[in-house]
PDB file of C-alpha atoms in Angstrom:
ATOM      1  CA  MET A  17    -143.773 -98.607  39.634  1.00 55.00           C
ATOM      2  CA  ALA A  18    -140.842 -98.790  42.206  1.00 62.00           C
ATOM      3  CA  GLN A  19    -138.629-100.152  39.329  1.00 65.00           C
ATOM      4  CA  LYS A  20    -139.764 -97.213  37.167  1.00 65.00           C
ATOM      5  CA  LYS A  21    -138.610 -94.553  39.870  1.00 68.00           C
ATOM      6  CA  LYS A  22    -135.098 -96.826  40.397  1.00 69.00           C
ATOM      7  CA  ASP A  23    -134.674 -96.367  36.368  1.00 73.00           C
ATOM      8  CA  THR A  24    -135.370 -92.483  36.275  1.00 79.00           C
ATOM      9  CA  SER A  25    -133.544 -91.810  39.570  1.00 81.00           C
ATOM     10  CA  PHE A  26    -130.050 -94.040  38.030  1.00 81.00           C
ATOM     11  CA  ARG A  27    -130.908 -91.825  34.544  1.00 84.00           C
ATOM     12  CA  ALA A  28    -131.074 -88.576  36.351  1.00 85.00           C
ATOM     13  CA  LEU A  29    -127.496 -89.759  37.833  1.00 84.00           C
ATOM     14  CA  ILE A  30    -126.039 -91.045  35.059  1.00 87.00           C
ATOM     15  CA  ASP A  31    -127.040 -87.669  32.864  1.00 88.00           C
ATOM     16  CA  ARG A  32    -125.836 -85.482  35.966  1.00 88.00           C
ATOM     17  CA  PHE A  33    -122.185 -87.176  36.075  1.00 87.00           C
ATOM     18  CA  THR A  34    -122.042 -86.866  32.891  1.00 90.00           C
ATOM     19  CA  SER A  35    -122.638 -83.207  32.401  1.00 89.00           C
ATOM     20  CA  GLU A  36    -120.241 -82.278  35.303  1.00 91.00           C
ATOM     21  CA  LEU A  37    -117.843 -84.548  33.677  1.00 88.00           C
ATOM     22  CA  THR A  38    -118.004 -82.337  29.954  1.00 90.00           C
ATOM     23  CA  ALA A  39    -117.957 -79.293  31.721  1.00 89.00           C
ATOM     24  CA  ALA A  40    -114.366 -79.966  33.487  1.00 89.00           C
ATOM     25  CA  ILE A  41    -112.757 -81.308  30.506  1.00 89.00           C
ATOM     26  CA  ALA A  42    -114.021 -77.766  28.574  1.00 87.00           C
ATOM     27  CA  ARG A  43    -112.562 -75.997  31.014  1.00 87.00           C
ATOM     28  CA  GLN A  44    -109.448 -77.986  31.209  1.00 87.00           C
ATOM     29  CA  VAL A  45    -109.290 -77.711  27.418  1.00 85.00           C
ATOM     30  CA  GLU A  46    -109.944 -74.118  27.516  1.00 85.00           C
ATOM     31  CA  ASP A  47    -107.269 -73.779  30.172  1.00 84.00           C
ATOM     32  CA  GLN A  48    -104.708 -75.234  28.320  1.00 82.00           C
ATOM     33  CA  VAL A  49    -105.527 -73.289  25.023  1.00 78.00           C
ATOM     34  CA  SER A  50    -105.182 -69.820  26.412  1.00 79.00           C
ATOM     35  CA  VAL A  51    -101.928 -70.961  28.358  1.00 76.00           C
ATOM     36  CA  ALA A  52    -100.557 -72.187  24.820  1.00 72.00           C
ATOM     37  CA  LEU A  53    -101.771 -69.134  23.270  1.00 71.00           C
ATOM     38  CA  ALA A  54    -100.070 -66.905  25.863  1.00 69.00           C
ATOM     39  CA  GLN A  55     -97.175 -68.752  25.232  1.00 64.00           C
ATOM     40  CA  LEU A  56     -97.333 -68.348  21.581  1.00 59.00           C
ATOM     41  CA  HIS A  57     -97.999 -64.199  21.734  1.00 55.00           C
ATOM     42  CA  LYS A  58     -95.030 -64.117  24.302  1.00 54.00           C
ATOM     43  CA  GLY A  59     -92.463 -65.802  21.995  1.00 48.00           C
ATOM     44  CA  ALA A  60     -93.982 -63.936  18.867  1.00 46.00           C
ATOM     45  CA  GLN A  61     -92.649 -60.570  17.824  1.00 45.00           C
ATOM     46  CA  SER A  62     -95.040 -57.717  17.691  1.00 45.00           C
ATOM     47  CA  ASP A  63     -93.997 -56.634  14.110  1.00 43.00           C
ATOM     48  CA  GLY A  64     -95.134 -59.915  12.987  1.00 42.00           C
ATOM     49  CA  ARG A  65     -91.224 -61.403  11.809  1.00 44.00           C
ATOM     50  CA  ARG A  66     -90.256 -64.837  12.524  1.00 43.00           C
ATOM     51  CA  SER A  67     -86.927 -64.295  13.610  1.00 50.00           C
ATOM     52  CA  GLY A  68     -84.615 -60.871  14.153  1.00 62.00           C
ATOM     53  CA  ARG A  69     -84.974 -57.643  16.354  1.00 75.00           C
ATOM     54  CA  LEU A  70     -85.381 -53.952  15.054  1.00 78.00           C
ATOM     55  CA  CYS A  71     -82.457 -51.394  15.838  1.00 83.00           C
ATOM     56  CA  PRO A  72     -82.641 -50.559  19.643  1.00 81.00           C
ATOM     57  CA  VAL A  73     -82.126 -47.107  18.612  1.00 83.00           C
ATOM     58  CA  PRO A  74     -85.206 -44.936  19.694  1.00 79.00           C
ATOM     59  CA  GLY A  75     -87.345 -44.354  16.392  1.00 77.00           C
ATOM     60  CA  CYS A  76     -84.937 -45.835  14.032  1.00 80.00           C
ATOM     61  CA  GLY A  77     -87.551 -48.908  13.257  1.00 75.00           C
ATOM     62  CA  LYS A  78     -84.634 -50.492  10.612  1.00 81.00           C
ATOM     63  CA  PRO A  79     -84.236 -53.805  10.762  1.00 80.00           C
ATOM     64  CA  GLY A  80     -81.442 -55.170  13.158  1.00 80.00           C
ATOM     65  CA  ALA A  81     -78.228 -55.998  11.311  1.00 79.00           C
ATOM     66  CA  GLY A  82     -77.857 -59.314  13.629  1.00 78.00           C
ATOM     67  CA  PRO A  83     -76.109 -60.329  17.179  1.00 77.00           C
ATOM     68  CA  ARG A  84     -72.354 -59.393  15.779  1.00 78.00           C
ATOM     69  CA  ASN A  85     -73.561 -55.924  15.696  1.00 78.00           C
ATOM     70  CA  ARG A  86     -75.888 -55.975  18.955  1.00 77.00           C
ATOM     71  CA  TRP A  87     -79.052 -55.794  16.392  1.00 79.00           C
ATOM     72  CA  PHE A  88     -77.904 -51.995  15.777  1.00 84.00           C
ATOM     73  CA  CYS A  89     -78.962 -51.337  11.855  1.00 86.00           C
ATOM     74  CA  LYS A  90     -75.711 -50.518   9.658  1.00 84.00           C
ATOM     75  CA  ASP A  91     -75.984 -47.283   9.778  1.00 84.00           C
ATOM     76  CA  HIS A  92     -76.108 -46.905  13.735  1.00 86.00           C
ATOM     77  CA  ALA A  93     -73.331 -49.998  13.848  1.00 85.00           C
ATOM     78  CA  SER A  94     -70.960 -48.055  12.477  1.00 85.00           C
ATOM     79  CA  ARG A  95     -71.712 -44.675  13.540  1.00 85.00           C
ATOM     80  CA  LEU A  96     -72.189 -45.247  17.381  1.00 85.00           C
ATOM     81  CA  SER A  97     -69.333 -46.413  19.522  1.00 87.00           C
ATOM     82  CA  ALA A  98     -69.714 -49.483  21.811  1.00 85.00           C
ATOM     83  CA  ALA A  99     -70.069 -47.608  24.935  1.00 88.00           C
ATOM     84  CA  GLU A 100     -73.043 -45.357  23.203  1.00 87.00           C
ATOM     85  CA  GLN A 101     -73.969 -48.750  21.857  1.00 85.00           C
ATOM     86  CA  LYS A 102     -74.117 -50.312  25.290  1.00 87.00           C
ATOM     87  CA  GLY A 103     -75.784 -47.214  26.971  1.00 88.00           C
ATOM     88  CA  ILE A 104     -78.811 -47.367  24.642  1.00 86.00           C
ATOM     89  CA  VAL A 105     -79.141 -51.392  24.870  1.00 84.00           C
ATOM     90  CA  GLU A 106     -78.743 -50.772  29.138  1.00 87.00           C
ATOM     91  CA  ARG A 107     -81.317 -47.996  28.821  1.00 85.00           C
ATOM     92  CA  ASN A 108     -83.606 -50.267  26.698  1.00 81.00           C
ATOM     93  CA  ARG A 109     -83.513 -53.438  29.091  1.00 83.00           C
ATOM     94  CA  ARG A 110     -84.422 -50.790  32.064  1.00 84.00           C
ATOM     95  CA  LEU A 111     -87.531 -49.364  30.194  1.00 81.00           C
ATOM     96  CA  ALA A 112     -88.774 -52.874  29.339  1.00 77.00           C
ATOM     97  CA  ALA A 113     -88.500 -53.542  32.655  1.00 81.00           C
ATOM     98  CA  GLU A 114     -90.520 -50.981  33.777  1.00 80.00           C
ATOM     99  CA  GLY A 115     -92.999 -51.488  31.139  1.00 74.00           C
ATOM    100  CA  LYS A 116     -92.125 -48.135  29.214  1.00 72.00           C
ATOM    101  CA  LEU A 117     -90.498 -49.175  26.209  1.00 66.00           C
ATOM    102  CA  PRO A 118     -92.861 -49.220  22.946  1.00 60.00           C
ATOM    103  CA  THR A 119     -92.763 -52.598  21.062  1.00 54.00           C
ATOM    104  CA  ALA A 120     -95.728 -52.013  18.768  1.00 47.00           C
ATOM    105  CA  VAL A 121     -93.764 -51.428  15.283  1.00 47.00           C
ATOM    106  CA  PRO A 122     -95.269 -51.630  12.209  1.00 48.00           C
ATOM    107  CA  ALA A 123     -94.602 -54.576   9.915  1.00 46.00           C
ATOM    108  CA  GLN A 124     -94.639 -53.182   6.631  1.00 47.00           C
ATOM    109  CA  ARG A 125     -91.069 -51.358   7.642  1.00 50.00           C
ATOM    110  CA  ILE A 126     -89.377 -55.266   7.508  1.00 51.00           C
ATOM    111  CA  VAL A 127     -89.152 -56.333   3.727  1.00 55.00           C
ATOM    112  CA  ARG A 128     -88.313 -59.772   3.342  1.00 60.00           C
ATOM    113  CA  LEU A 129     -86.567 -61.223   0.381  1.00 62.00           C
ATOM    114  CA  PRO A 130     -88.076 -64.214  -1.209  1.00 69.00           C
ATOM    115  CA  ALA A 131     -86.084 -67.570  -1.007  1.00 71.00           C
ATOM    116  CA  LYS A 132     -84.177 -68.062  -4.084  1.00 75.00           C
ATOM    117  CA  ALA A 133     -85.695 -70.879  -6.242  1.00 78.00           C
ATOM    118  CA  GLN A 134     -83.425 -73.643  -7.188  1.00 79.00           C
ATOM    119  CA  ARG A 135     -82.419 -73.844 -10.333  1.00 79.00           C
ATOM    120  CA  PRO A 136     -83.462 -77.419 -12.137  1.00 81.00           C
ATOM    121  CA  ARG A 137     -80.442 -79.817 -12.701  1.00 80.00           C
ATOM    122  CA  ARG A 138     -80.108 -81.197 -16.269  1.00 78.00           C
ATOM    123  CA  SER A 139     -78.571 -84.706 -16.746  1.00 82.00           C
ATOM    124  CA  LEU A 140     -75.211 -84.374 -18.338  1.00 83.00           C
ATOM    125  CA  ASP A 141     -74.545 -86.592 -21.629  1.00 85.00           C
ATOM    126  CA  MET A 142     -71.417 -88.536 -20.974  1.00 88.00           C
ATOM    127  CA  SER A 143     -71.502 -90.394 -24.925  1.00 89.00           C
ATOM    128  CA  CYS A 144     -68.541 -89.812 -27.024  1.00 92.00           C
ATOM    129  CA  ARG A 145     -68.692 -86.824 -29.170  1.00 91.00           C
ATOM    130  CA  VAL A 146     -67.858 -89.108 -32.329  1.00 92.00           C
ATOM    131  CA  GLU A 147     -70.083 -89.857 -34.545  1.00 89.00           C
ATOM    132  CA  GLY A 148     -71.394 -93.318 -34.524  1.00 89.00           C
ATOM    133  CA  CYS A 149     -69.264 -94.293 -31.094  1.00 89.00           C
ATOM    134  CA  GLY A 150     -71.366 -95.601 -28.334  1.00 87.00           C
ATOM    135  CA  ASN A 151     -68.819 -95.559 -25.642  1.00 90.00           C
ATOM    136  CA  ARG A 152     -68.863 -93.542 -22.600  1.00 91.00           C
ATOM    137  CA  SER A 153     -66.407 -90.691 -22.432  1.00 91.00           C
ATOM    138  CA  ARG A 154     -64.694 -89.236 -18.757  1.00 88.00           C
ATOM    139  CA  GLY A 155     -66.681 -85.899 -19.484  1.00 88.00           C
ATOM    140  CA  PRO A 156     -65.695 -82.424 -19.702  1.00 88.00           C
ATOM    141  CA  ARG A 157     -62.191 -83.205 -18.516  1.00 89.00           C
ATOM    142  CA  ALA A 158     -61.726 -85.489 -21.498  1.00 88.00           C
ATOM    143  CA  GLY A 159     -63.301 -83.121 -24.030  1.00 90.00           C
ATOM    144  CA  TYR A 160     -66.291 -85.474 -23.994  1.00 91.00           C
ATOM    145  CA  ILE A 161     -64.434 -87.997 -25.995  1.00 92.00           C
ATOM    146  CA  CYS A 162     -63.629 -91.476 -25.391  1.00 92.00           C
ATOM    147  CA  ASP A 163     -60.058 -92.912 -24.367  1.00 91.00           C
ATOM    148  CA  GLN A 164     -60.250 -94.941 -27.799  1.00 91.00           C
ATOM    149  CA  HIS A 165     -60.900 -91.861 -29.608  1.00 92.00           C
ATOM    150  CA  ARG A 166     -58.833 -89.462 -27.701  1.00 92.00           C
ATOM    151  CA  ALA A 167     -55.345 -92.015 -28.721  1.00 92.00           C
ATOM    152  CA  GLU A 168     -56.742 -92.357 -32.227  1.00 91.00           C
ATOM    153  CA  LEU A 169     -57.913 -88.832 -33.239  1.00 91.00           C
ATOM    154  CA  SER A 170     -55.665 -85.364 -33.247  1.00 92.00           C
ATOM    155  CA  ALA A 171     -56.661 -82.768 -31.078  1.00 92.00           C
ATOM    156  CA  GLU A 172     -57.856 -80.677 -34.049  1.00 93.00           C
ATOM    157  CA  GLU A 173     -60.018 -84.009 -34.985  1.00 93.00           C
ATOM    158  CA  GLN A 174     -61.426 -83.849 -31.424  1.00 93.00           C
ATOM    159  CA  VAL A 175     -62.476 -80.469 -31.518  1.00 93.00           C
ATOM    160  CA  ALA A 176     -64.302 -80.857 -34.938  1.00 93.00           C
ATOM    161  CA  ALA A 177     -66.153 -83.582 -33.973  1.00 93.00           C
ATOM    162  CA  ARG A 178     -67.255 -81.769 -31.049  1.00 93.00           C
ATOM    163  CA  ASP A 179     -68.475 -78.965 -33.198  1.00 92.00           C
ATOM    164  CA  ARG A 180     -70.152 -81.432 -35.471  1.00 92.00           C
ATOM    165  CA  TRP A 181     -71.923 -82.999 -32.059  1.00 91.00           C
ATOM    166  CA  ASN A 182     -73.113 -79.628 -31.131  1.00 91.00           C
ATOM    167  CA  ALA A 183     -74.279 -78.913 -34.406  1.00 91.00           C
ATOM    168  CA  ARG A 184     -76.525 -82.010 -34.391  1.00 89.00           C
ATOM    169  CA  GLN A 185     -77.925 -81.045 -31.114  1.00 86.00           C
ATOM    170  CA  LYS A 186     -78.770 -77.522 -31.916  1.00 86.00           C
ATOM    171  CA  GLY A 187     -80.639 -78.817 -34.956  1.00 80.00           C
ATOM    172  CA  GLN A 188     -78.520 -77.380 -37.238  1.00 58.00           C
ATOM    173  CA  GLN A 189     -76.455 -79.344 -39.943  1.00 50.00           C
ATOM    174  CA  GLN A 190     -73.156 -78.203 -40.787  1.00 47.00           C
ATOM    175  CA  LYS A 191     -72.883 -77.490 -44.122  1.00 55.00           C
ATOM    176  CA  PRO A 192     -69.898 -79.179 -45.795  1.00 55.00           C
ATOM    177  CA  ALA A 193     -66.898 -76.653 -46.462  1.00 57.00           C
ATOM    178  CA  PRO A 194     -67.525 -75.581 -50.046  1.00 58.00           C
ATOM    179  CA  GLU A 195     -64.918 -77.391 -52.504  1.00 64.00           C
ATOM    180  CA  GLN A 196     -62.937 -75.282 -54.356  1.00 66.00           C
ATOM    181  CA  PRO A 197     -63.312 -75.785 -57.928  1.00 68.00           C
ATOM    182  CA  LYS A 198     -60.622 -78.278 -59.192  1.00 67.00           C
ATOM    183  CA  PRO A 199     -57.731 -76.218 -61.627  1.00 70.00           C
ATOM    184  CA  LEU A 200     -58.642 -76.714 -65.473  1.00 67.00           C
ATOM    185  CA  PRO A 201     -55.729 -78.924 -66.946  1.00 68.00           C
ATOM    186  CA  SER A 202     -53.027 -77.136 -68.614  1.00 71.00           C
ATOM    187  CA  ALA A 203     -53.741 -77.004 -72.125  1.00 69.00           C
ATOM    188  CA  VAL A 204     -51.871 -79.502 -73.829  1.00 65.00           C
ATOM    189  CA  PRO A 205     -49.433 -78.523 -77.177  1.00 70.00           C
ATOM    190  CA  PRO A 206     -50.712 -79.394 -80.508  1.00 71.00           C
ATOM    191  CA  ILE A 207     -48.751 -82.408 -81.711  1.00 72.00           C
ATOM    192  CA  VAL A 208     -46.353 -81.153 -84.168  1.00 68.00           C
ATOM    193  CA  ARG A 209     -45.297 -83.762 -86.863  1.00 68.00           C
ATOM    194  CA  LYS A 210     -42.523 -83.569 -89.101  1.00 69.00           C
ATOM    195  CA  ALA A 211     -43.082 -82.814 -92.580  1.00 66.00           C
ATOM    196  CA  GLU A 212     -42.000 -86.178 -94.416  1.00 68.00           C
ATOM    197  CA  PRO A 213     -39.978 -86.033 -97.544  1.00 68.00           C
ATOM    198  CA  ALA A 214     -42.139 -86.650-100.999  1.00 64.00           C
ATOM    199  CA  GLU A 215     -41.380 -89.743-102.763  1.00 63.00           C
ATOM    200  CA  ALA A 216     -39.700 -89.232-105.754  1.00 52.00           C
TER     201      ALA A 216
END
C-alpha cells in the first residue's frame, strides 16, 4: 500500500514538472517568434516592395529615382533645387520622429518589371565548311574554313563552300547553275571536187 502511494506521488511530481517545462518552452518560443515578427515588420516596407523608396514629396507616391537623387522621383529631382529637396527631407525626418508622417502607400502604385529571361545558348559548330572535310576551323574570324583549305582555296571558292554548307544546313539543296547550251557546230562547207577531164 505504501509502495503504491509512493508511485502515485512520484508520478504526480513528474507530471507537474513536465507540464511546467512545456509551458515555459512554449512561452519562450512565443516570445522569440513575436520578436522576429516585429523585426520583420520593422524592416519591411509598408507598400510591399523589397527595396527602394517612394518620392518624399508629400502626395507624390511615385517610386524614387535612387539614392543619388535623394530618392526623389524623376520629375521632382529635375524640378526642385537642392535646397528645396533638403528641406523636404528634413521635414519628413522631423515628422517621422514625431510619428506624424503617413507611411501607408498602396503597393499598386509600384510597377515591377519582370526579370529578363536569358537567351538559351546554342553550341557553335566549328567544323570546316568545305564539303567532306573533317578538320576543325578557327571559327568565324577565319570564315569557318580550316587552315589547309584556306591555303588551298581562293576567297571566291571559300565563299562558295560556305554558301553550299549553309544551304545544306537549311535543308535546301542548292540547285546547280543551269548549263548554257553548247553552241552548234558551224556548218561544214560542202566538198567540191574538181571535175576530172573526160578520158578520150
